[in-house]
Structure formats: C-alpha cells, structure tokens
Coordinates of C-alpha atoms (C1' of nucleotides) in Angstrom, one line a residue:
Chain A
M12 CA 0.0 0.0 -0.1
L13 CA 2.9 2.3 0.8
F14 CA 4.2 1.9 -2.6
A15 CA 1.1 1.2 -4.4
D16 CA 1.0 3.9 -7.1
A17 CA 4.3 5.6 -6.6
P18 CA 5.6 6.1 -10.1
T19 CA 9.0 5.9 -8.9
N20 CA 11.0 5.1 -5.8
S21 CA 10.9 7.7 -3.1
P22 CA 14.2 9.7 -3.4
L23 CA 13.7 11.9 -6.4
P24 CA 16.4 11.2 -9.0
F25 CA 17.5 14.4 -10.2
S26 CA 16.9 18.0 -9.1
Q27 CA 15.5 19.3 -12.3
A28 CA 13.5 16.4 -13.2
P29 CA 10.1 16.8 -11.1
D30 CA 8.7 19.8 -12.8
L31 CA 10.1 18.8 -16.2
V32 CA 8.3 15.4 -15.9
R33 CA 5.2 17.3 -14.7
R34 CA 5.2 19.5 -17.7
L35 CA 5.7 16.4 -20.1
N36 CA 2.9 14.5 -18.5
A37 CA 0.6 17.5 -19.0
G38 CA 0.8 16.9 -22.7
A39 CA 4.2 18.3 -23.7
A40 CA 4.9 15.0 -25.7
L41 CA 4.2 16.9 -28.6
H42 CA 6.6 19.8 -27.8
P43 CA 10.0 19.8 -29.2
A44 CA 13.0 20.7 -27.4
P45 CA 12.7 19.3 -24.0
R46 CA 16.0 20.6 -22.8
C47 CA 17.9 17.4 -22.2
S48 CA 20.8 19.3 -21.2
Q49 CA 19.1 20.2 -17.8
W50 CA 18.6 16.6 -17.2
A51 CA 20.7 13.8 -15.7
L52 CA 24.4 13.6 -16.5
N53 CA 25.8 10.8 -18.4
T54 CA 22.8 9.6 -20.2
L55 CA 22.8 9.1 -23.8
C56 CA 21.0 12.3 -24.4
N57 CA 23.2 14.2 -21.9
P58 CA 27.0 13.1 -22.0
A59 CA 29.5 14.8 -19.8
D60 CA 32.2 16.9 -21.3
L61 CA 30.2 18.8 -24.0
N62 CA 30.2 22.5 -24.1
A63 CA 27.3 24.7 -24.0
D64 CA 27.1 25.0 -27.8
E65 CA 27.3 21.2 -28.2
L66 CA 24.8 20.5 -25.6
A67 CA 22.3 22.8 -27.4
Q68 CA 22.9 20.6 -30.5
V69 CA 22.0 17.5 -28.5
D70 CA 18.9 19.2 -27.1
S71 CA 17.9 20.0 -30.7
L72 CA 18.2 16.2 -31.6
V73 CA 15.5 15.1 -29.0
C74 CA 12.2 16.2 -30.8
E75 CA 10.0 14.1 -28.8
V76 CA 9.3 12.8 -25.2
R77 CA 6.9 10.0 -25.0
T78 CA 4.7 8.6 -22.1
V79 CA 4.3 4.8 -22.1
Q80 CA 1.7 3.4 -20.0
R81 CA 2.1 0.4 -17.8
G82 CA 2.3 -2.7 -19.9
A83 CA 2.3 -0.9 -23.1
N84 CA 5.0 -1.5 -25.8
L85 CA 7.6 1.1 -26.5
Y86 CA 8.6 -1.0 -29.5
R87 CA 7.9 -4.6 -30.4
A88 CA 10.2 -7.1 -31.9
N89 CA 10.6 -6.6 -35.7
D90 CA 9.4 -3.1 -35.6
P91 CA 11.5 -1.0 -37.9
F92 CA 14.3 0.7 -36.3
H93 CA 14.3 4.6 -36.3
S94 CA 15.2 5.8 -32.7
V95 CA 16.9 4.9 -29.7
Y96 CA 15.4 6.0 -26.2
V97 CA 16.5 7.2 -23.0
L98 CA 14.4 6.5 -20.1
R99 CA 13.6 9.5 -18.2
S100 CA 11.3 8.1 -15.4
G101 CA 9.9 4.6 -14.8
S102 CA 11.2 1.4 -15.8
F103 CA 11.0 -1.2 -18.7
K104 CA 11.7 -4.8 -19.5
T105 CA 13.0 -6.0 -22.8
V106 CA 11.7 -9.4 -24.0
V107 CA 12.6 -11.8 -26.8
M108 CA 10.4 -14.3 -28.1
H109 CA 11.2 -18.0 -28.4
R110 CA 8.9 -20.1 -30.7
E111 CA 5.4 -20.7 -29.7
G112 CA 5.0 -17.5 -27.7
R113 CA 7.6 -18.5 -25.2
E114 CA 9.2 -15.3 -24.1
Q115 CA 12.4 -14.4 -22.1
V116 CA 13.2 -11.2 -20.4
T117 CA 16.5 -10.1 -21.5
G118 CA 17.0 -7.0 -19.3
F119 CA 15.3 -4.5 -17.1
Q120 CA 15.9 -0.7 -17.5
I121 CA 15.6 2.1 -15.1
S122 CA 15.5 5.8 -15.5
G123 CA 18.7 7.1 -17.2
E124 CA 19.4 3.8 -19.1
T125 CA 19.2 3.5 -22.8
L126 CA 16.8 1.3 -25.0
G127 CA 16.7 0.2 -28.6
L128 CA 20.4 -0.2 -29.4
D129 CA 19.9 -3.8 -30.6
G130 CA 17.9 -2.4 -33.5
I131 CA 20.7 -0.7 -35.3
A132 CA 22.1 -4.1 -36.7
G133 CA 19.3 -5.2 -38.8
G134 CA 17.3 -1.9 -39.2
Q135 CA 14.6 -3.5 -36.9
H136 CA 14.3 -4.3 -33.3
R137 CA 15.1 -7.7 -32.2
C138 CA 13.4 -7.6 -28.9
G139 CA 10.3 -5.7 -27.4
A140 CA 10.3 -3.2 -24.8
V141 CA 7.5 -3.1 -22.3
A142 CA 6.8 -0.6 -19.6
L143 CA 6.5 -1.8 -16.1
E144 CA 5.0 1.3 -15.0
R145 CA 3.8 4.6 -16.4
S146 CA 7.3 5.8 -17.9
T147 CA 8.6 8.6 -20.0
V148 CA 11.3 8.4 -22.5
C149 CA 13.4 10.8 -24.7
V150 CA 13.0 9.8 -28.3
I151 CA 16.3 10.2 -30.2
P152 CA 16.1 9.6 -33.8
F153 CA 19.1 7.6 -34.9
E154 CA 20.0 9.1 -38.1
P155 CA 20.5 12.7 -36.9
L156 CA 22.2 11.0 -33.8
E157 CA 24.7 9.6 -36.1
N158 CA 25.2 12.8 -38.1
L159 CA 25.8 14.5 -34.8
C160 CA 28.4 11.9 -33.8
R161 CA 30.4 12.6 -37.0
E162 CA 30.6 16.4 -35.8
I163 CA 31.1 16.1 -32.1
K164 CA 33.8 13.9 -30.9
P165 CA 32.7 13.5 -27.4
M166 CA 29.1 12.7 -28.6
Q167 CA 30.6 9.8 -30.8
R168 CA 32.8 8.5 -27.9
H169 CA 29.6 8.6 -25.7
L170 CA 27.6 6.6 -28.2
H171 CA 30.3 4.1 -28.6
R172 CA 30.5 3.7 -24.8
M173 CA 26.8 3.2 -24.5
M174 CA 26.8 0.6 -26.9
S175 CA 29.8 -1.3 -25.5
W176 CA 28.3 -0.9 -22.1
E177 CA 25.3 -2.8 -23.3
I178 CA 27.7 -5.7 -24.7
V179 CA 29.4 -5.9 -21.4
R180 CA 26.0 -5.9 -19.5
E181 CA 24.9 -8.8 -21.5
A182 CA 28.0 -10.6 -21.1
N183 CA 27.5 -10.4 -17.4
V184 CA 24.0 -11.8 -17.9
I185 CA 25.5 -14.7 -19.8
L186 CA 27.9 -15.4 -17.1
L187 CA 25.1 -15.3 -14.5
L188 CA 23.0 -17.8 -16.7
G189 CA 26.0 -20.0 -17.4
T190 CA 27.6 -20.5 -14.1
M191 CA 25.3 -19.5 -11.2
R192 CA 22.9 -21.5 -9.1
A193 CA 19.4 -20.1 -8.3
E194 CA 20.2 -18.5 -4.9
Q195 CA 23.4 -16.8 -6.5
R196 CA 21.4 -15.5 -9.5
V197 CA 18.7 -13.9 -7.3
A198 CA 21.5 -12.4 -5.2
A199 CA 23.4 -11.0 -8.1
F200 CA 20.2 -9.7 -9.5
L201 CA 19.4 -7.8 -6.3
L202 CA 23.0 -6.5 -6.0
N203 CA 23.0 -5.4 -9.6
L204 CA 19.6 -3.5 -9.1
A205 CA 20.7 -2.0 -5.9
E206 CA 24.0 -0.7 -7.5
R207 CA 22.1 0.8 -10.5
Y208 CA 19.5 2.5 -8.2
G209 CA 22.5 3.9 -6.3
T210 CA 24.2 5.4 -9.3
R211 CA 20.9 6.9 -10.3
G212 CA 20.3 8.7 -7.1
Y213 CA 17.8 6.5 -5.5
S214 CA 18.6 4.3 -2.3
A215 CA 20.7 1.3 -2.9
T216 CA 19.5 -0.5 0.0
E217 CA 15.9 0.0 0.0
F218 CA 13.8 -0.1 -3.2
N219 CA 10.5 -1.1 -4.8
M220 CA 11.0 -3.6 -7.6
R221 CA 8.6 -3.1 -10.4
M222 CA 8.8 -6.6 -12.0
T223 CA 6.8 -9.6 -11.0
R224 CA 8.4 -12.9 -9.7
C225 CA 7.6 -14.3 -13.2
E226 CA 9.7 -11.7 -14.9
I227 CA 12.4 -12.0 -12.5
G228 CA 12.4 -15.8 -13.0
S229 CA 12.4 -15.4 -16.8
Y230 CA 15.4 -13.0 -16.6
L231 CA 17.4 -15.3 -14.4
G232 CA 16.6 -18.5 -16.2
I233 CA 14.5 -20.0 -13.3
T234 CA 10.8 -20.5 -12.6
L235 CA 8.8 -18.0 -10.7
E236 CA 8.6 -20.6 -7.9
T237 CA 12.3 -21.0 -7.5
A238 CA 12.6 -17.1 -7.6
S239 CA 10.1 -16.9 -4.8
R240 CA 11.7 -19.7 -2.8
M241 CA 15.1 -18.0 -3.1
F242 CA 13.7 -14.8 -1.9
S243 CA 12.3 -16.5 1.1
K244 CA 15.7 -18.3 1.6
L245 CA 17.6 -14.9 1.5
Q246 CA 15.1 -13.6 4.0
Q247 CA 15.6 -16.6 6.4
E248 CA 19.3 -16.0 6.1
R249 CA 18.8 -12.4 7.1
L250 CA 20.5 -11.1 4.1
V251 CA 17.4 -9.2 2.6
H252 CA 14.1 -8.2 3.9
A253 CA 11.6 -9.0 1.2
R254 CA 8.0 -8.3 1.4
G255 CA 6.5 -8.6 -2.0
K256 CA 8.1 -6.2 -4.3
Q257 CA 9.7 -4.1 -1.5
I258 CA 13.1 -5.1 -0.9
R259 CA 15.6 -4.0 1.8
I260 CA 19.3 -5.3 1.4
L261 CA 20.5 -6.2 4.9
D262 CA 24.0 -7.6 4.1
S263 CA 25.2 -7.0 0.6
A264 CA 28.7 -8.2 1.3
A265 CA 27.2 -11.7 2.4
L266 CA 25.0 -11.7 -0.8
A267 CA 28.0 -10.9 -2.9
R268 CA 30.0 -13.9 -1.3
L269 CA 27.3 -16.5 -2.1
Chain B
M14 CA 44.0 -37.7 -38.3
L15 CA 42.3 -36.2 -41.4
F16 CA 42.0 -32.9 -39.8
A17 CA 44.8 -33.1 -37.4
D18 CA 46.8 -30.2 -38.4
A19 CA 44.6 -28.4 -40.9
P20 CA 44.6 -24.7 -39.7
T21 CA 41.1 -24.1 -41.1
N22 CA 38.4 -26.0 -42.5
S23 CA 38.7 -27.4 -46.1
P24 CA 36.9 -25.0 -48.5
L25 CA 39.1 -21.8 -48.6
P26 CA 37.1 -19.0 -47.3
F27 CA 38.0 -16.2 -49.9
S28 CA 39.6 -16.2 -53.2
Q29 CA 42.3 -13.7 -52.2
A30 CA 42.9 -15.0 -48.8
P31 CA 45.4 -17.9 -49.3
D32 CA 48.4 -16.1 -50.5
L33 CA 47.8 -13.2 -48.4
V34 CA 47.7 -15.5 -45.3
R35 CA 50.9 -17.2 -46.5
R36 CA 52.7 -13.8 -46.9
L37 CA 51.5 -12.9 -43.3
N38 CA 52.5 -16.1 -41.7
A39 CA 55.9 -15.8 -43.3
G40 CA 56.7 -12.9 -41.0
A41 CA 54.7 -10.1 -42.5
A42 CA 53.2 -9.3 -39.1
L43 CA 55.6 -6.5 -38.9
H44 CA 54.6 -4.9 -42.2
P45 CA 52.0 -2.1 -42.4
A46 CA 49.4 -1.8 -45.0
P47 CA 48.1 -5.3 -45.5
R48 CA 45.5 -4.3 -47.9
C49 CA 42.3 -5.2 -46.3
S50 CA 40.4 -4.0 -49.2
Q51 CA 41.3 -7.1 -51.1
W52 CA 40.0 -9.2 -48.4
A53 CA 36.5 -10.4 -47.3
L54 CA 33.6 -8.1 -47.8
N55 CA 31.5 -7.1 -44.8
T56 CA 33.9 -7.5 -42.1
L57 CA 34.7 -4.5 -40.0
C58 CA 37.9 -3.7 -41.7
N59 CA 36.3 -4.0 -45.1
P60 CA 32.7 -2.8 -45.2
A61 CA 30.7 -2.9 -48.5
D62 CA 29.7 0.5 -50.2
L63 CA 32.9 2.2 -49.8
N64 CA 34.4 3.9 -52.9
A65 CA 38.1 3.2 -53.9
D66 CA 39.4 6.4 -52.1
E67 CA 37.6 5.5 -48.9
L68 CA 38.9 2.0 -49.1
A69 CA 42.3 3.1 -49.2
Q70 CA 41.8 5.1 -45.9
V71 CA 40.6 1.9 -44.3
D72 CA 43.7 0.1 -45.6
S73 CA 45.9 2.7 -43.9
L74 CA 44.1 2.3 -40.8
V75 CA 45.2 -1.4 -40.3
C76 CA 48.8 -1.0 -39.3
E77 CA 49.3 -4.5 -38.1
V78 CA 48.5 -8.1 -38.6
R79 CA 49.2 -10.4 -35.8
T80 CA 49.6 -14.0 -35.6
V81 CA 48.4 -15.8 -32.5
Q82 CA 49.4 -19.3 -31.6
R83 CA 47.1 -21.8 -30.3
G84 CA 46.2 -21.3 -26.7
A85 CA 47.7 -17.9 -26.7
N86 CA 45.7 -14.8 -25.6
L87 CA 45.1 -12.0 -28.0
Y88 CA 44.2 -9.9 -25.0
R89 CA 43.2 -10.7 -21.4
A90 CA 40.5 -9.4 -19.3
N91 CA 41.5 -6.1 -17.6
D92 CA 44.1 -5.3 -20.5
P93 CA 43.9 -1.5 -21.5
F94 CA 41.7 -1.3 -24.5
H95 CA 43.4 0.2 -27.6
S96 CA 42.3 -1.7 -30.7
V97 CA 39.6 -3.9 -32.1
Y98 CA 40.4 -7.0 -34.1
V99 CA 39.1 -8.7 -37.2
L100 CA 39.9 -12.4 -37.5
R101 CA 41.4 -13.2 -40.7
S102 CA 42.0 -17.0 -40.3
G103 CA 41.7 -19.3 -37.4
S104 CA 39.2 -19.1 -34.5
F105 CA 38.9 -17.8 -31.0
K106 CA 37.0 -18.1 -27.8
T107 CA 36.1 -15.2 -25.5
V108 CA 36.0 -15.9 -21.9
V109 CA 35.0 -14.1 -18.5
M110 CA 36.2 -15.1 -15.2
H111 CA 34.2 -15.7 -12.3
R112 CA 35.6 -15.7 -8.9
E113 CA 38.0 -18.5 -7.9
G114 CA 39.2 -18.9 -11.6
R115 CA 36.0 -20.2 -12.7
E116 CA 35.7 -19.4 -16.2
Q117 CA 32.8 -19.1 -18.7
V118 CA 33.0 -19.1 -22.4
T119 CA 30.9 -16.2 -23.8
G120 CA 31.5 -16.7 -27.4
F121 CA 33.4 -18.2 -30.3
Q122 CA 34.6 -16.2 -33.4
I123 CA 35.6 -17.6 -36.9
S124 CA 37.3 -15.7 -39.6
G125 CA 35.7 -12.6 -40.7
E126 CA 34.2 -11.8 -37.2
T127 CA 35.1 -9.1 -34.9
L128 CA 36.8 -9.2 -31.4
G129 CA 37.4 -6.6 -28.6
L130 CA 34.2 -4.4 -28.8
D131 CA 33.5 -4.9 -25.2
G132 CA 36.6 -2.9 -24.3
I133 CA 35.2 0.6 -25.5
A134 CA 33.0 1.0 -22.4
G135 CA 35.4 0.9 -19.6
G136 CA 38.6 1.4 -21.6
Q137 CA 39.7 -2.0 -20.8
H138 CA 38.9 -5.5 -21.9
R139 CA 36.2 -7.2 -19.9
C140 CA 36.8 -10.7 -21.3
G141 CA 39.8 -12.5 -22.6
A142 CA 40.3 -13.9 -26.1
V143 CA 42.1 -17.1 -26.6
A144 CA 43.0 -18.6 -30.0
L145 CA 41.6 -22.1 -30.6
E146 CA 44.2 -22.7 -33.4
R147 CA 47.0 -20.7 -35.0
S148 CA 45.1 -17.6 -36.1
T149 CA 45.8 -14.1 -37.6
V150 CA 43.9 -10.9 -36.9
C151 CA 43.8 -7.4 -38.3
V152 CA 44.8 -4.9 -35.5
I153 CA 42.5 -1.8 -35.9
P154 CA 43.5 0.9 -33.4
F155 CA 40.3 2.4 -32.1
E156 CA 41.1 6.1 -31.9
P157 CA 41.9 6.4 -35.6
L158 CA 38.9 4.2 -36.4
E159 CA 36.8 6.6 -34.6
N160 CA 38.3 9.4 -36.4
L161 CA 37.7 7.7 -39.7
C162 CA 34.0 7.1 -38.7
R163 CA 33.4 10.8 -38.5
E164 CA 34.7 11.3 -42.0
I165 CA 33.2 8.4 -43.8
K166 CA 29.5 7.9 -43.0
P167 CA 29.3 4.4 -44.4
M168 CA 32.2 3.4 -42.2
Q169 CA 30.5 4.9 -39.1
R170 CA 27.2 3.0 -40.1
H171 CA 29.2 -0.1 -40.4
L172 CA 30.9 0.2 -37.0
H173 CA 27.5 0.8 -35.4
R174 CA 26.1 -2.3 -37.1
M175 CA 29.1 -4.4 -36.0
M176 CA 28.5 -3.4 -32.4
S177 CA 24.7 -3.8 -32.6
W178 CA 25.3 -7.2 -34.1
E179 CA 27.1 -8.2 -31.0
I180 CA 24.3 -7.0 -28.8
V181 CA 22.0 -9.2 -30.8
R182 CA 24.3 -12.1 -30.7
E183 CA 24.6 -11.9 -27.1
A184 CA 20.8 -11.5 -26.6
N185 CA 20.4 -14.8 -28.5
V186 CA 22.8 -16.4 -26.2
I187 CA 20.8 -15.2 -23.3
L188 CA 17.8 -16.7 -24.7
L189 CA 19.4 -20.1 -25.2
L190 CA 20.7 -20.2 -21.6
G191 CA 17.4 -18.8 -20.2
T192 CA 15.0 -21.1 -21.9
M193 CA 16.4 -24.3 -23.7
R194 CA 17.3 -27.7 -22.5
A195 CA 20.5 -29.4 -23.0
E196 CA 19.6 -31.2 -26.4
Q197 CA 18.3 -27.9 -27.8
R198 CA 21.3 -26.0 -26.7
V199 CA 23.7 -28.3 -28.6
A200 CA 21.4 -28.2 -31.6
A201 CA 21.1 -24.5 -31.5
F202 CA 24.8 -24.3 -31.2
L203 CA 25.4 -26.6 -34.2
L204 CA 23.0 -24.7 -36.4
N205 CA 24.5 -21.4 -35.4
L206 CA 28.0 -22.5 -36.3
A207 CA 26.8 -24.1 -39.5
E208 CA 25.2 -20.9 -40.5
R209 CA 28.3 -18.8 -39.7
Y210 CA 30.5 -21.2 -41.5
G211 CA 28.1 -21.0 -44.5
T212 CA 28.2 -17.1 -44.6
R213 CA 31.9 -17.1 -44.4
G214 CA 32.2 -19.4 -47.4
Y215 CA 32.9 -22.7 -45.7
S216 CA 30.6 -25.6 -45.9
A217 CA 27.6 -25.3 -43.8
T218 CA 26.8 -28.9 -43.4
E219 CA 30.3 -30.5 -42.7
F220 CA 33.0 -28.8 -40.5
N221 CA 35.9 -29.3 -38.0
M222 CA 34.8 -27.6 -34.7
R223 CA 37.9 -26.2 -33.0
M224 CA 36.7 -26.2 -29.6
T225 CA 36.7 -29.0 -26.9
R226 CA 33.5 -30.6 -25.4
C227 CA 34.5 -28.7 -22.3
E228 CA 34.6 -25.4 -24.0
I229 CA 31.2 -26.0 -25.7
G230 CA 29.6 -27.0 -22.3
S231 CA 30.9 -23.8 -20.7
Y232 CA 29.6 -21.7 -23.5
L233 CA 26.1 -23.6 -23.4
G234 CA 26.0 -23.5 -19.6
I235 CA 26.1 -27.4 -19.3
T236 CA 28.8 -29.7 -18.2
L237 CA 31.2 -31.3 -20.8
E238 CA 29.6 -34.8 -20.0
T239 CA 26.1 -33.5 -20.8
A240 CA 27.4 -32.0 -23.9
S241 CA 29.1 -35.2 -25.0
R242 CA 25.8 -37.2 -24.3
M243 CA 23.8 -34.9 -26.3
F244 CA 26.2 -35.2 -29.4
S245 CA 25.8 -38.9 -28.9
K246 CA 22.0 -38.6 -28.7
L247 CA 21.8 -36.4 -31.8
Q248 CA 23.9 -39.1 -33.6
Q249 CA 21.6 -41.7 -32.5
E250 CA 18.7 -39.7 -33.7
R251 CA 20.4 -39.4 -37.0
L252 CA 20.3 -35.7 -36.9
V253 CA 24.1 -35.2 -37.1
H254 CA 27.1 -37.4 -37.6
A255 CA 29.8 -36.6 -35.0
R256 CA 33.2 -38.1 -34.7
G257 CA 35.0 -36.1 -32.2
K258 CA 35.4 -32.5 -33.4
Q259 CA 34.3 -33.5 -37.0
I260 CA 30.7 -32.7 -37.5
R261 CA 28.3 -33.4 -40.5
I262 CA 24.8 -32.0 -40.1
L263 CA 22.2 -34.6 -41.5
D264 CA 18.9 -33.0 -40.7
S265 CA 19.1 -29.2 -39.9
A266 CA 15.3 -28.8 -40.2
A267 CA 14.9 -31.4 -37.4
L268 CA 17.6 -29.8 -35.3
A269 CA 15.8 -26.4 -35.6
R270 CA 12.5 -28.2 -34.6
L271 CA 13.9 -29.6 -31.4
Chain C
dC5 C1' -18.3 -8.9 -2.1
dG6 C1' -16.3 -11.7 -5.6
dA7 C1' -13.0 -12.2 -9.3
dG8 C1' -8.4 -11.5 -10.7
dT9 C1' -3.7 -11.4 -10.1
dG10 C1' 0.5 -12.2 -7.9
dC11 C1' 3.0 -14.6 -4.1
dT12 C1' 4.3 -18.4 -1.2
dT13 C1' 4.9 -23.3 0.0
dG14 C1' 4.6 -28.3 -0.4
dA15 C1' 5.1 -33.0 -2.7
dG16 C1' 7.0 -35.6 -6.2
dC17 C1' 9.6 -35.9 -10.5
dT18 C1' 13.4 -35.5 -13.9
dA19 C1' 17.0 -33.5 -16.2
dC20 C1' 21.3 -32.6 -15.4
dG21 C1' 25.5 -32.5 -12.3
dT22 C1' 29.0 -35.3 -9.9
dC23 C1' 32.2 -38.8 -9.9
dA24 C1' 34.5 -42.4 -11.7
dA25 C1' 36.0 -45.9 -15.1
dC26 C1' 37.6 -46.5 -19.5
dC27 C1' 39.1 -45.7 -24.5
dA28 C1' 41.3 -43.2 -28.5
dT29 C1' 44.7 -40.3 -30.1
dA30 C1' 48.8 -37.6 -30.2
dG31 C1' 53.1 -36.4 -28.7
dT32 C1' 57.7 -37.8 -26.1
dG33 C1' 61.6 -40.2 -25.0
dG34 C1' 64.2 -44.5 -24.9
Chain D
dC12 C1' 59.9 -49.4 -33.1
dC13 C1' 57.5 -49.5 -28.6
dA14 C1' 56.2 -48.1 -23.8
dC15 C1' 54.7 -44.0 -21.3
dT16 C1' 52.0 -40.0 -20.5
dA17 C1' 48.8 -36.3 -21.4
dT18 C1' 44.7 -34.8 -23.3
dG19 C1' 40.1 -35.1 -24.8
dG20 C1' 36.1 -37.9 -25.3
dT21 C1' 32.4 -41.4 -24.0
dT22 C1' 29.5 -43.9 -21.0
dG23 C1' 27.5 -45.5 -16.6
dA24 C1' 25.7 -45.1 -11.8
dC25 C1' 23.8 -42.2 -8.6
dG26 C1' 22.5 -37.9 -6.2
dT27 C1' 20.1 -33.4 -6.2
dA28 C1' 18.8 -28.7 -7.7
dG29 C1' 15.2 -27.0 -9.6
dC30 C1' 10.8 -28.0 -12.4
dT31 C1' 6.0 -29.4 -12.3
dC32 C1' 1.8 -29.5 -10.4
dA33 C1' -1.4 -28.1 -7.0
dA34 C1' -3.3 -25.8 -3.1
dG35 C1' -3.9 -21.8 -0.4
dC36 C1' -3.1 -16.8 0.9
dA37 C1' -2.8 -11.7 0.3
dC38 C1' -4.0 -7.6 -2.2
dT39 C1' -6.4 -4.9 -5.5
dC40 C1' -10.1 -3.5 -8.4
dG41 C1' -14.6 -3.3 -10.3

DNA sequence: CGAGTGCTTGAGCTACGTCAACCATAGTGG
DNA sequence: CCACTATGGTTGACGTAGCTCAAGCACTCG
C-alpha cells in the first residue's frame, strides 16, 4: 500500500526532473526541445564533457518525449528501427520471443538507461520493450544522432561507450546464466539492481522492484516458484528483507559472497 | 588424423585469402598496409559500399596483422583497450572469469568476425580472447577508427552495425541459456556454427569444430559430460554425424524443430 | 463482495550434475 | 619401433537442484 501507485522510488532522482516530468505529462509530448541538457548527466542524451554549444545541438536532436503506460510497448520485436530511447522516469523490461510465444526477459531498464540499441544491426528491433509502470522516454532519432556523432567527437565517444556498455551488461548476464545457481542468481540480481538504483540517485539498500516474480524468473533463467523460494531463503538467512516487491538489502557483502 | 593439423576447414574462405595469409605467416606481421580492401567483404575492416578512395583510408588504418598461436591470448580481461580486431584466419573463444578462477566461454569467433568491442565501455577489455588454433587478426587501433568514422558515413554506419550485431548475438545466447534444455542448446549451437561457416564461405553441413567439449559445455551452460551425451543422442537420432570434432549436419530442419 | 492477479509453500519427479572408469589419439623419449 | 604420458571424449551409476503441479493466501479492483 505504501508503494502502491508511486510512479518511482521515493528519493527523487535529479533535482530538475520533477517539474520537467510534470510538464511533459501534462501533454508536452508533442513539444520539441525538452532541454535534455538540464537533465541527468551521463545518459545518452546528455553526456558529460560537452560545451554549451554542443549541448544545445544535443537538445535539438531530441524532438519528442513519449509517455508509455504500464504494460504498453515502446516498440515490439521486428518493428522498424528509427530511434533509440533514454528512459527519463519509470522502468522497462526487454523481451525476446522464442517459438510458440515462449518469451524471455533479457533485461530491465531504469531511469537514465538506454533502450533500442539492438535495432541498429538489422534495421529492426530484435526484442520488445514493455513499460513496467507509467514511464517517460526521450526519443532520439538515430540518423540525426549519427550525423551529430560525426561532428562532435565526445558525442561519438559517448555513443560508442553506451553500445559497448550494453555488450558488457549482456556478457554479465551470460555469466550469470551459465555459471550460477538459483540463490546466487537472485542475489546477483538484487545487488545489480541496488547498484544501479544507487548510481541513479535512489537508495541502494531499499527499493521497490517493479517487476513480478515471473519476470524475474524469466530474466534469471529459473521458474517463478524457484525465484520466490530464493527470496524466502535469503530472507531466512537475514541477507535481505523482502515483502513482495519491497526490498531492503541487509547484508550486501554476504550476498556478494554467495 | 584427417583434420589433425589443418589450420582451417577445407573449403578456402575467400579467393584472395590464401596467398595473403601465407605472406603474413611468413613474417609479414611487422609490415604495414596489409590491404584489407582485397579481403573479405563485410568485415569490420572491409565494409561494403565504400568507394576506392575510402577503401584506401581503411587500409591505411590497419597498421598491423598479428599471428596468435593456439592457446595464446590476443588480449586478457582487464588489459587496457586500444584496438579492435578482425579475425582473418583461425578461430577464438572469448572468456569471462568468475571468482576463484571459474571461467565461462561467452562466444566463439571464426574468420571474418570481430573481437574486442567490449573494451570500449570502460577502456579495458572485460573478457579474454584465446586462439583455438593458430590464427591471424587485423589490428585496428580504435582511436583512428573513430576518427575515420567521423569522416566516412558508411564506415560509421558499419561500425555501429557491428556493435549492434554483437548486442543481438549476446541476446540470443541469453535466450538459449534462459529457456533451452541441453539437447536444444547443442542443436542450436551446431546450427549457429553451421550458418556462420556458411556465410563465411565454408561448408555449412560439414565442418571441423576447433573447440573442446569442455569449452562447448561452458559456452552452453552445461557440463562437458552432458554436452558429450547430447552429441551422442543427436547422432543416435540421425540428426548429425559427430566423430570427435568432425561434424556433419544430417537434418538441420529437425535440429531447428527440437 | 467476488474475481483476478501475484506470491508463497509443499510434494513428487526429472534433467542434469557429479564422480568415476575406460578408451582413443597424439606427442615424447628411450 | 614400442612403452609411457597427457589430453580429450564417451559412457555408466547415482544424487540433487530446480521444475511441475497443485493448493492456499494476500491484495487490488470493479
């Protein structure tokens, strides 16, 4: 109940964000120039080490901010690729389809993180992106972004880092799926989530997960029942306090040691 | 015995490759300008749709071709990142380390494919690359490559495709590790390998795998014993003919249906 | 209030891991 | 040439982590 409808976790992420988001949600989705430069640092639409002039060019790139309702698709697998997206508020899951509708969650994204980079290769998205709650994203048309990257070297560098970062993230998931047992997977998942919340300005020890046990299980390559059991087990071992989606990390060192 | 020392699979990959590789192995590793433009199409160091002038610039970028002995590291995890590599002949595995020396294979690369893109993010390589046989690679210093990408749009497009392609590849591995059972994993592995051999000019139905059962198992998230059992099972089911590392695909449709 | 959704927990089953023996091949040294 | 060793692969026996199926509980929403 405490967290029932809160759109994000309690500590507000960035000082300028609230009124900006309010403006956007009031219908600003159609307006251009949402001033990304006033927003979080080190996201794709606002890299560090740009001068004012260059920042203005980045701002001019983002011509749309889109609101996505809970459960709605930002894009689906096989949609044509035109843009990449930076999550301003809320959270997403990315899913790939197996045959016969069997789906697998390949990642969760929280605010500040980037979506859609998988689409560059084949000109169409290879996975779908579904909002886990009401979320807002910066839409960055990729062709203009590429053009900008040919003009501004730090911007180019930044894009490359973002893409490489995604490669590293996936390699870590592969490591998790290939070598860890269920309890370790859940522990690693929680630590990873905590760290990301931490770097984005939220609490790293207490947060409200937006995904279901089923989605967590899918992401971790286990069943929802096993995921649930592991949450219970970690709780019995006093490593976390888990009450549904509300998580408090009690002993992150021990979690890492598993 | 038939394949004991063959450095690559029998059908030669590209018409210009043999004498080039011979030159390189004869000590040309120190020579600059190895004329990548005369080499395979659609690799990182030779994208399609460049004009002659642009191709010359790409050639001038590759200032070294390196030979890596079987079992040797092209780079190790945590090495500083300076270059990306295109595999000209031979094959590699990429590995990440867990704690306590436990390692996981995150991918296999055959000639024409790209190595090292994971290093861009943090300025150092996150995985190690080990040659599965005597191999040669084009060394492409990344800073000059970035500069070139700001000048030649198709080159930029190409680099982005390569990176995105790697993201998609890893997402597919995640799908495999997250949803498939052992037999399906081995089948998917063989089909993937066959397809890649096919696109690189080798036979797609009969090839000589360079990796051990242990490496295959690690890559597929199963034990070497299970991997071995699955090869035997697929053989009993007449879907493949497997004699050690020598593989012949007998019924790829049935493999895909598993 | 009832229905729907998500979470937890138990009981039994099975796919895969573990451990171990054995074989084939290749390289080494006398 | 033949031991001898090392490496990689196969196969069997057995144990178990996690899956499946099922029941029941907690919340939310119309």
